[in-house]
Short mmCIF file of C-alpha atoms and ligand atoms in Angstrom, two decimals:
data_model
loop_
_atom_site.label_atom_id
_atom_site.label_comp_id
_atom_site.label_asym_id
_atom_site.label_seq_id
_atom_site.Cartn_x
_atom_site.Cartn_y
_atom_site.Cartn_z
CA UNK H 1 0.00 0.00 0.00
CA UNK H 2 1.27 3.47 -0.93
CA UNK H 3 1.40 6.65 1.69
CA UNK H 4 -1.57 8.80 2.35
CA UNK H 5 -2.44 11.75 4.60
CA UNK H 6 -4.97 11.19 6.49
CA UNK H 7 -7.43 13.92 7.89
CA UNK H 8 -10.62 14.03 9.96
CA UNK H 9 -13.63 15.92 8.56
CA UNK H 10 -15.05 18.22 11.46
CA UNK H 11 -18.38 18.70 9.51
CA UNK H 12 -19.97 17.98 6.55
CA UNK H 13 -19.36 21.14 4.74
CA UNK H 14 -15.34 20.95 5.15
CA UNK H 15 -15.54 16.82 3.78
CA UNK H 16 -16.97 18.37 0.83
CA UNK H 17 -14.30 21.26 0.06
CA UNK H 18 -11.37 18.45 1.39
CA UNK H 19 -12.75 15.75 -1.55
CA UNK H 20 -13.44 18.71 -4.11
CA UNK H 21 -9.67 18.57 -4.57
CA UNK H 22 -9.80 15.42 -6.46
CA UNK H 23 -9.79 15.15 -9.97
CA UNK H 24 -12.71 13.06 -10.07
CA UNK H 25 -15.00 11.08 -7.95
CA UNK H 26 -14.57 8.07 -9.71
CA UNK H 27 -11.68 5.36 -10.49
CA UNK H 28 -8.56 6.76 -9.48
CA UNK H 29 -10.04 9.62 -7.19
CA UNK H 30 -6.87 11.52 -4.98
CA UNK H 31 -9.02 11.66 -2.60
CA UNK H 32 -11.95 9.47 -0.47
CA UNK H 33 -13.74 9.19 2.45
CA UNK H 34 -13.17 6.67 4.83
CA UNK H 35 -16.37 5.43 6.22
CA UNK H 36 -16.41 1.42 7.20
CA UNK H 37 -13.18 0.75 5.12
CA UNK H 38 -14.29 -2.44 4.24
CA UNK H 39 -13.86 -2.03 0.45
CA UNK H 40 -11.94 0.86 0.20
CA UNK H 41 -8.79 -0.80 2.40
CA UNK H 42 -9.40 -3.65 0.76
CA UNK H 43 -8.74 -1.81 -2.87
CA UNK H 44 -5.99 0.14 -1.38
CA UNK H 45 -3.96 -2.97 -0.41
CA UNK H 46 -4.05 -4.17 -3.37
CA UNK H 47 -3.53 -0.67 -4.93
CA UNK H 48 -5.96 -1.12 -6.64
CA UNK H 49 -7.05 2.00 -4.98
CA UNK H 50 -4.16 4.51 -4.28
CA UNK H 51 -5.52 7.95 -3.04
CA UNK H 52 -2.98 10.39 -1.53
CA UNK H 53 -5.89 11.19 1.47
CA UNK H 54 -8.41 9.47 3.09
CA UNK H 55 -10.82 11.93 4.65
CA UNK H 56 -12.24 10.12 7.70
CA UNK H 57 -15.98 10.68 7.94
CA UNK H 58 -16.67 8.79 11.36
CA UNK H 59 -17.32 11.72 13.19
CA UNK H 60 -19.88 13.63 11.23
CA UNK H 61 -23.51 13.86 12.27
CA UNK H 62 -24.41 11.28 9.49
CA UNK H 63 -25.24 8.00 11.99
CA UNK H 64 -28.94 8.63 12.65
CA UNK H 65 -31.76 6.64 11.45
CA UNK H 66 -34.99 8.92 11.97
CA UNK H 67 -38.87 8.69 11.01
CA UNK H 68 -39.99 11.79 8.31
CA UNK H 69 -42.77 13.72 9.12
CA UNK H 70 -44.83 11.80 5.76
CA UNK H 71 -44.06 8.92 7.33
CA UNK H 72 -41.11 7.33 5.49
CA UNK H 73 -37.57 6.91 7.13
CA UNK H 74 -34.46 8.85 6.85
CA UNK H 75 -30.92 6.65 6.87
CA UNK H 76 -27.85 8.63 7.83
CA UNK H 77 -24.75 7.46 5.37
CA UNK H 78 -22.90 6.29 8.59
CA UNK H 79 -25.58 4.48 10.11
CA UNK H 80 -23.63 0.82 10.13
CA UNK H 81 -25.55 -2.22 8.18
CA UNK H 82 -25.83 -4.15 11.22
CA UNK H 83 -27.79 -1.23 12.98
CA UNK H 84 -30.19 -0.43 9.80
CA UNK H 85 -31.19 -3.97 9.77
CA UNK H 86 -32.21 -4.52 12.85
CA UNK H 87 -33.79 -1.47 13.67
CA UNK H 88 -37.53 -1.86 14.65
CA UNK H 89 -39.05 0.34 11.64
CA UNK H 90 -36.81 -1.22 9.39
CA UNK H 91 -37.74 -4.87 10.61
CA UNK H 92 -41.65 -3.83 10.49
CA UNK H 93 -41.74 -1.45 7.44
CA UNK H 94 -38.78 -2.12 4.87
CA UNK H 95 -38.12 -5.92 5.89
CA UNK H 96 -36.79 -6.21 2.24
CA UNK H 97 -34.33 -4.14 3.27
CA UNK H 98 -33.57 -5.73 6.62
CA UNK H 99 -33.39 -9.13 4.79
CA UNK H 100 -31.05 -7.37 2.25
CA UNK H 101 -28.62 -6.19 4.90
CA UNK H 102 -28.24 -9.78 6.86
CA UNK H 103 -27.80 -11.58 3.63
CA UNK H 104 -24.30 -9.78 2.76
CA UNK H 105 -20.71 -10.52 4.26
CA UNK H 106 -20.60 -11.58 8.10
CA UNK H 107 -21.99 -9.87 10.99
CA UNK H 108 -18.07 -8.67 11.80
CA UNK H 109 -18.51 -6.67 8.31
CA UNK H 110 -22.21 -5.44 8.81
CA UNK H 111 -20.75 -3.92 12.20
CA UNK H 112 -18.38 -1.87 10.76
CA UNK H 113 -20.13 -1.62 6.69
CA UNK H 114 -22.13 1.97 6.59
CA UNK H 115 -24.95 2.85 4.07
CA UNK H 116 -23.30 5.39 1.99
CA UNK H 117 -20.15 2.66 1.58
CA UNK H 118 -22.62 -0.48 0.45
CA UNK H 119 -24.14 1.64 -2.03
CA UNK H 120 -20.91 2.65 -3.35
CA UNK H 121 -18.92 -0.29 -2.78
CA UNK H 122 -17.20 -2.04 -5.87
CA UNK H 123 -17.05 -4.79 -8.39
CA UNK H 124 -15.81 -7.97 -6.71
CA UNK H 125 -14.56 -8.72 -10.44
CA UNK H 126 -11.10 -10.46 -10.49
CA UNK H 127 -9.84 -9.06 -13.07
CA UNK H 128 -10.44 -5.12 -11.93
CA UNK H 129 -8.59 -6.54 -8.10
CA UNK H 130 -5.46 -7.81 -9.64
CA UNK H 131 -3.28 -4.54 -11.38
CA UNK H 132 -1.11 -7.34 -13.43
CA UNK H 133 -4.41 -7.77 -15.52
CA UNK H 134 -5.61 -5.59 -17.79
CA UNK H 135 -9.41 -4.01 -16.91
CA UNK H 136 -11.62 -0.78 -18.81
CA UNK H 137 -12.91 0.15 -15.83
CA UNK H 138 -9.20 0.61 -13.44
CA UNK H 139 -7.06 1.79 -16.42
CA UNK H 140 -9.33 2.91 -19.12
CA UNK H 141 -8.77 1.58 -22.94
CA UNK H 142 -6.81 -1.63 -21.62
CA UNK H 143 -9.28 -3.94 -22.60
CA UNK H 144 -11.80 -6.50 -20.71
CA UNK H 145 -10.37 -9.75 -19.83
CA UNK H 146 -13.48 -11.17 -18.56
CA UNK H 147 -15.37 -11.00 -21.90
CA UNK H 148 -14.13 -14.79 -22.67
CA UNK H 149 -12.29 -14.81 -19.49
CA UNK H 150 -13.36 -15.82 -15.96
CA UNK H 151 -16.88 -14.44 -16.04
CA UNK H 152 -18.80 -17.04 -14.08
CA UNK H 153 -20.11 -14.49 -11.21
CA UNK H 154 -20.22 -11.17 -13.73
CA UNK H 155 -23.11 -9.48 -15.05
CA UNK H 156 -26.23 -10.51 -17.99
CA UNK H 157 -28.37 -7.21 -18.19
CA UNK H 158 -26.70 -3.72 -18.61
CA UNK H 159 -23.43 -4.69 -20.01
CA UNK H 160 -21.24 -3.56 -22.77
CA UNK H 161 -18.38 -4.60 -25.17
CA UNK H 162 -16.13 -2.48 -22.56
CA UNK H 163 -17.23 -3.87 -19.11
CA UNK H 164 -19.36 -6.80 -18.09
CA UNK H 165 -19.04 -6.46 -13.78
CA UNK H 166 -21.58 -6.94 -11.56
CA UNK H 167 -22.89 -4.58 -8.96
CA UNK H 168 -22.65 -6.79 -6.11
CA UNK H 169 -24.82 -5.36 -3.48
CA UNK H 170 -27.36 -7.02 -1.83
CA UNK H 171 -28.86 -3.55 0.14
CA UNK H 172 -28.95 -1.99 -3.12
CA UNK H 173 -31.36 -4.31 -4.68
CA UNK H 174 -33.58 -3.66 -1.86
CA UNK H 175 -33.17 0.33 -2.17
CA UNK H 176 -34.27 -0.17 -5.64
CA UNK H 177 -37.45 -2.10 -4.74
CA UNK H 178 -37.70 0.54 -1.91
CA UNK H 179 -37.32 2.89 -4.99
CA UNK H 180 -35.28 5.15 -2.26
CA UNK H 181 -33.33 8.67 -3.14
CA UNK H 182 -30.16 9.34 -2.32
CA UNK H 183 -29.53 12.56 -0.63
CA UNK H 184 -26.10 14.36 -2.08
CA UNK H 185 -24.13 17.18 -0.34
CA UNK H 186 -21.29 18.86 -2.94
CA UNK H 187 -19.62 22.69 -3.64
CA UNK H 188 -22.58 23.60 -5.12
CA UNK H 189 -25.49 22.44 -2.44
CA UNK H 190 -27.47 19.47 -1.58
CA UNK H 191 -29.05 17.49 -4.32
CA UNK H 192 -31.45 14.55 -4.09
CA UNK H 193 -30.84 11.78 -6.59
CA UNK H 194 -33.56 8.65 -7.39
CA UNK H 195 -31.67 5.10 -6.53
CA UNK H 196 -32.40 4.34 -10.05
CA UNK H 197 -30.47 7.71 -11.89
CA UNK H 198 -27.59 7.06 -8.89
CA UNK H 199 -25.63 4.09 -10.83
CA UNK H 200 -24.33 4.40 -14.50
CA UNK H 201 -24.32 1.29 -16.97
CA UNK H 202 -21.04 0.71 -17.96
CA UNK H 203 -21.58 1.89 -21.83
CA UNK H 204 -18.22 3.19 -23.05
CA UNK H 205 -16.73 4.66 -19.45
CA UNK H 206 -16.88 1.64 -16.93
CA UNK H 207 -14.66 3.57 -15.14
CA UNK H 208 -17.21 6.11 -14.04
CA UNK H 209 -19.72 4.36 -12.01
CA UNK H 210 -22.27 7.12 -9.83
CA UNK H 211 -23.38 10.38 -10.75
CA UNK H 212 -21.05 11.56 -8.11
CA UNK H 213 -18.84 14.09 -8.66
CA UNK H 214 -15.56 15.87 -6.72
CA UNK H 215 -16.64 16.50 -3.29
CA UNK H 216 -19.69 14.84 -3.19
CA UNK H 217 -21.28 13.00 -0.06
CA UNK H 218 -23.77 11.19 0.26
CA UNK H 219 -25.57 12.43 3.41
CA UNK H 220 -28.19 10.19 3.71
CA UNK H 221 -30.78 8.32 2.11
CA UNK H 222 -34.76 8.28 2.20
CA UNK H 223 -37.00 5.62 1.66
CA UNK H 224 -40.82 6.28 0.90
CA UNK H 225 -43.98 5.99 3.56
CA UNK H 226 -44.47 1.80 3.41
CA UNK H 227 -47.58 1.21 1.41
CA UNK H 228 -50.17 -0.52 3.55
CA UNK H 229 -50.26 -4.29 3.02
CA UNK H 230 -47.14 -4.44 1.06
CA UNK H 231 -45.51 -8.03 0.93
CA UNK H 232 -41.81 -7.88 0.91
CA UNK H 233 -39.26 -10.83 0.72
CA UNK H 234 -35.49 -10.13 -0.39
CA UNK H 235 -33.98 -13.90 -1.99
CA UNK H 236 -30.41 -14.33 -2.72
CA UNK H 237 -28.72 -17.56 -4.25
CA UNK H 238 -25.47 -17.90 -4.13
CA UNK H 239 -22.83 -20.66 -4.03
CA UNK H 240 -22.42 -20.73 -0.14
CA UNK H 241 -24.94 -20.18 2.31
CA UNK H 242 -23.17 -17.22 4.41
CA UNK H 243 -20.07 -14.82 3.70
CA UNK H 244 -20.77 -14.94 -0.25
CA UNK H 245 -22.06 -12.92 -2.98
CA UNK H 246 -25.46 -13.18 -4.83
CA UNK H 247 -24.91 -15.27 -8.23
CA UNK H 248 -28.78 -14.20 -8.53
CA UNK H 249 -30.88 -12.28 -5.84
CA UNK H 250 -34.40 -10.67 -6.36
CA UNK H 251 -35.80 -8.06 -4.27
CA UNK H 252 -39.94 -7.90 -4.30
CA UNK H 253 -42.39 -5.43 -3.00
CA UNK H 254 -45.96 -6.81 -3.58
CA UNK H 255 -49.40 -5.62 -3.36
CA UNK H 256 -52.20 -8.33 -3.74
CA UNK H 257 -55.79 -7.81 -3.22
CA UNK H 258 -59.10 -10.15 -4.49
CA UNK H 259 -56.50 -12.46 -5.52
CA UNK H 260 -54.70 -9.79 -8.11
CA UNK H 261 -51.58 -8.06 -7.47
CA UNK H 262 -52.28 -4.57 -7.17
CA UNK H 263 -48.23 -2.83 -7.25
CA UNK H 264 -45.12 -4.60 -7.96
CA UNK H 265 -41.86 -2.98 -7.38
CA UNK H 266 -39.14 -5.47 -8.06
CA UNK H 267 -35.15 -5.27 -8.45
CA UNK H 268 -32.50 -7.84 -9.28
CA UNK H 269 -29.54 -8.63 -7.83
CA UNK H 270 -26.18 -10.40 -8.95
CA UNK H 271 -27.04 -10.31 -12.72
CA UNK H 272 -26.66 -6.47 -13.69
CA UNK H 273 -23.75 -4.26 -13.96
CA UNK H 274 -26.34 -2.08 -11.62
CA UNK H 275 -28.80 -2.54 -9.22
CA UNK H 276 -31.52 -4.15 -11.84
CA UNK H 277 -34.93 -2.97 -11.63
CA UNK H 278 -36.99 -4.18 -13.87
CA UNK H 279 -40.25 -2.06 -14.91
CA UNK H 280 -40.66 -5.12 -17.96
CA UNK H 281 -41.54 -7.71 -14.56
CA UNK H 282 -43.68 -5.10 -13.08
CA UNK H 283 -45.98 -4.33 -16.21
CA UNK H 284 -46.12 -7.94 -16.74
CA UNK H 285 -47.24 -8.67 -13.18
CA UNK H 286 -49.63 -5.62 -12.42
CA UNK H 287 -53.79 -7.30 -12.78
CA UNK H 288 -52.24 -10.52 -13.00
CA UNK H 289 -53.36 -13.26 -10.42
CA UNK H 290 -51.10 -13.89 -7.64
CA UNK H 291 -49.88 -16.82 -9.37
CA UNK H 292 -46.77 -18.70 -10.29
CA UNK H 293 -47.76 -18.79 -14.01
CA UNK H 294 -48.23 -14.91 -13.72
CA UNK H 295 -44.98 -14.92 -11.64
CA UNK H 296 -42.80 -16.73 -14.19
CA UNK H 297 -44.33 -14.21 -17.06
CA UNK H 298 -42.97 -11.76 -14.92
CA UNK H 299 -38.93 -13.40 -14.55
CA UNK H 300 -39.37 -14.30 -17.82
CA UNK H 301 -40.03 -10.33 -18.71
CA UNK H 302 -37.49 -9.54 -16.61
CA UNK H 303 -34.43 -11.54 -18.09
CA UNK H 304 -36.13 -10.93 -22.01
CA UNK H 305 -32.64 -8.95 -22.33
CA UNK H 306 -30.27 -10.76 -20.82
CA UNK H 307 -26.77 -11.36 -22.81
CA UNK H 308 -25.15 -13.98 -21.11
CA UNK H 309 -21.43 -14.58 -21.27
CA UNK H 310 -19.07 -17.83 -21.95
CA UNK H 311 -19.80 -19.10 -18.28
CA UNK H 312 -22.69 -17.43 -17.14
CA UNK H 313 -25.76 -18.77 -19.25
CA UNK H 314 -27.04 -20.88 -16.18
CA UNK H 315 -27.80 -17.29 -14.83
CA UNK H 316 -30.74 -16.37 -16.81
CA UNK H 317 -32.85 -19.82 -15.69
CA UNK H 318 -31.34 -19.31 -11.98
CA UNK H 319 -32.36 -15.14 -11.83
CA UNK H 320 -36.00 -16.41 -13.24
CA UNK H 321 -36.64 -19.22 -10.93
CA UNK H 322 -35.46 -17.09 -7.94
CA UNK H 323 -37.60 -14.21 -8.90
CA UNK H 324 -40.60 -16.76 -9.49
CA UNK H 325 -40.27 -17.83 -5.95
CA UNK H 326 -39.87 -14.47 -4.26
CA UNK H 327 -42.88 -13.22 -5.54
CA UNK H 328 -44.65 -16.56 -4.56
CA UNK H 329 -43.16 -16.42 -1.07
CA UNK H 330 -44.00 -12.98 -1.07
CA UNK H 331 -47.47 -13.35 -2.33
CA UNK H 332 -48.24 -16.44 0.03
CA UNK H 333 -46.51 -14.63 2.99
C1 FAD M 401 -15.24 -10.55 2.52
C2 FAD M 401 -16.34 -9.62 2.12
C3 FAD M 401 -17.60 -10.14 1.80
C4 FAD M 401 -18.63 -9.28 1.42
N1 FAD M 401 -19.85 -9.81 1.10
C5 FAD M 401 -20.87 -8.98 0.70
C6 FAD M 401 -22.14 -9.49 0.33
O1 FAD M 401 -22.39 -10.68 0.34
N2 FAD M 401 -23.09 -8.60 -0.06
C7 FAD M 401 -22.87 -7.26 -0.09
O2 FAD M 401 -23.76 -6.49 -0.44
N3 FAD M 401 -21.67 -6.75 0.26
C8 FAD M 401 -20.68 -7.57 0.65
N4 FAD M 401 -19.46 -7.07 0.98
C9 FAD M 401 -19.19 -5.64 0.76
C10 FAD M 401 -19.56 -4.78 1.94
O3 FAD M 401 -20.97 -4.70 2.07
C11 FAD M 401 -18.97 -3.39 1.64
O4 FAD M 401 -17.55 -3.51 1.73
C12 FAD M 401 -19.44 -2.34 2.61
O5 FAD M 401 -20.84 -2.19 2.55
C13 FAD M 401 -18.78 -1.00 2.28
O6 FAD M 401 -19.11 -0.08 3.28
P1 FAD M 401 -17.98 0.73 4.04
O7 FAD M 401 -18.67 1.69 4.94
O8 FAD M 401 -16.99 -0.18 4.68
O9 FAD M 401 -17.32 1.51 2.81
P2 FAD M 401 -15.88 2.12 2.60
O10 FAD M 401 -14.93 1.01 2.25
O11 FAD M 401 -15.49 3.00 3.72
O12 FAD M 401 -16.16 3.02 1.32
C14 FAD M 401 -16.53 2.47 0.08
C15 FAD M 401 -16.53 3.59 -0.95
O13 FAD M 401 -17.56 4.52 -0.66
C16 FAD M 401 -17.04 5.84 -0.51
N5 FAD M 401 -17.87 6.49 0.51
C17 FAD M 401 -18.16 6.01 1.73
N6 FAD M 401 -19.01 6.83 2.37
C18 FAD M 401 -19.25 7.86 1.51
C19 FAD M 401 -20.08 9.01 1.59
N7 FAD M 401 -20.82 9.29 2.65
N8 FAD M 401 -20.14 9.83 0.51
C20 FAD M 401 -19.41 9.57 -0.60
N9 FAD M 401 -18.58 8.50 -0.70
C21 FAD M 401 -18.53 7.64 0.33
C22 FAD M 401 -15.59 5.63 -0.12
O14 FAD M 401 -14.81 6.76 -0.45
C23 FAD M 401 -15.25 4.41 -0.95
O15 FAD M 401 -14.94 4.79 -2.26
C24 FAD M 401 -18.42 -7.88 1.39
C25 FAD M 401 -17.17 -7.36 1.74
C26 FAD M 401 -16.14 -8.20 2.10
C27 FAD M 401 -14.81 -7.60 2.45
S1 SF4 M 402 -15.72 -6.80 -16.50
FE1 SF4 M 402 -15.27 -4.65 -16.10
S2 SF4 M 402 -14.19 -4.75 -14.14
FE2 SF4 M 402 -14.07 -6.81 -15.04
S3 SF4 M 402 -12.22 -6.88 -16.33
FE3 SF4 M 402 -13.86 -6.22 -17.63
S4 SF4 M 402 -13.70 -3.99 -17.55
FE4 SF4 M 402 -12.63 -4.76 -15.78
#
């Protein structure tokens, strides 16, 4: 690991002007904030990551979880993923959310893993961890390896002839379902940004993966009043049943009444180079009955795009029979 300074941010407002100094927010950024450390360390050791300062963001006023006055909840960027999952509202309300959260890493991780790190954490691609390898998205215009490489865990919707990674986070699936915003402090003011306009398909420019700019930070996020009745069920399939990532996951927010589902919010995990919602299962699914053959329309609606890779076909049937029995659970729940 290369030398860093490293500074404390005494409030919000000087993290901003400290990370404003970078040249981008993005690969290669001069400078981050520290918040869990649990990817960013990673990265650095295996310089993958090499800022010259780490602006610690511990100690700011970002670690509360609080009810909004229209009745949704408010999720400071600190607030650990141990602590947002078990918290009562969360448990009672958002329980996709909660069953999000306690499906990714180890409890160890979840202690110390914060909100605004999850949603920004990285690709666990090999290729981007190792710098001997070439990879688009570290060193831009080296090529993609994985594109007839070792693509077994990497992405079937969203991709592009440049980049093929996955977005491995399980919370963000749920935020997606949730369809939270995330809440953006930078030079110019505080900006509010949908979960779904937050993460960039690779396209050309894997290496640029948020809206986020110098100095941004994510303050907090918001997720909407619950809507009465909802049925919520967060499934993740993977190759091991703890400390593993999702090789599929599906994230379901479900109205049914008279037998007919009324609403269907539901998000993908493990298959797209972002968190994957998919509006193509929800039309499919909306005045359906609460069925499995309406429920397999909907995976099968929801994977009508996917582009699988030389390891990774098994994906599409895997992502559709886990989405077909989340919304069953779900439904039946
Ligand atoms: C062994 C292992 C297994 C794992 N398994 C899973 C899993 O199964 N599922 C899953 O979802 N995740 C998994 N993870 C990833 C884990 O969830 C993330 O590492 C964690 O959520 C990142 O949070 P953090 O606070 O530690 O982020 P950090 O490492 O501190 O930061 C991550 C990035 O976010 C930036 N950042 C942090 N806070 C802010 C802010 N407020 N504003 C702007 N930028 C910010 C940092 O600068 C950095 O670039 C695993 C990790 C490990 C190491
Ligand atoms: S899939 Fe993306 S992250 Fe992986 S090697 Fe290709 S460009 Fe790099």
């Amino acid at each position: 690991m290369r030398t860093f300074e490293f500074t404390r941010a005494s409030d919000p407002a000087a993290a901003v002007r400290a990370g404003a100094q970078a040249k981008t927010a993005q690969q290669g950024a001069d400078v981050r904030f520290l918040a869990g450390g649990t990817t960013l360390l990673d990265l650095m050791k295996l310089n993958v990551e090499t800022p010259a300062r780490l602006v610690d963001i511990n100690r700011l006023p970002l670690g509360s979880i609080e009810a909004m006055p229209d009745g949704g909840l408010r999720v400071g960027a600190t607030v650990r993923n141990s602590d947002l999952a078990h918290h009562p509202t969360v448990e009672r309300d958002y329980p996709v959310l909660s069953q999000a959260l306690l499906s990714g890493a180890s409890a160890q991780l979840r202690n110390m893993a914060t909100t605004a790190g999850n949603l920004l954490q990285r690709t666990r691609c090999m290729y981007f961890r190792d710098t001997a390898m070439p990879c688009n998205k570290r060193e831009p215009g080296t090529g993609c390896p994985a594109i007839g490489g070792s693509n077994r865990m990497l992405a079937i919707l969203g991709t592009s002839e440049h980049c093929i990674a996955t977005n491995p986070s399980d919370m963000n699936v749920a935020l997606a379902a949730l369809e939270a915003t995330v809440h953006v402090q930078g030079l110019k003011g505080t900006r509010t940004v949908p979960i779904g306009q937050f993460h960039l398909l690779p396209g050309p420019t894997p290496e640029r993966e948020t809206v986020l700019e110098p100095g941004d930070l994510v303050s907090h996020v918001t997720l909407p009043p619950p809507v009465p009745g909802s049925k919520q069920l967060y499934l993740k399939l993977r190759d091991r049943a703890s400390y593993e990532f999702a090789l599929a996951s599906a994230g379901v927010v479900l109205t049914v009444a008279s037998g007919r589902v009324t609403r269907a919010r539901i998000a993908l995990g493990g298959v797209g180079t972002k968190p994957w919602r998919s509006p193509e299962a929800e039309a499919a699914l909306v005045g359906q009955p609460a069925e499995t053959a309406s429920f397999r329309r909907a995976a099968e609606a929801a994977l009508q795009n996917a582009r699988p890779q030389s390891e990774n076909a098994f994906k599409i049937e895997l992502a559709k029979r886990c989405l077909t029995h989340a919304l069953a659970t779900a439904a039946s729940s």
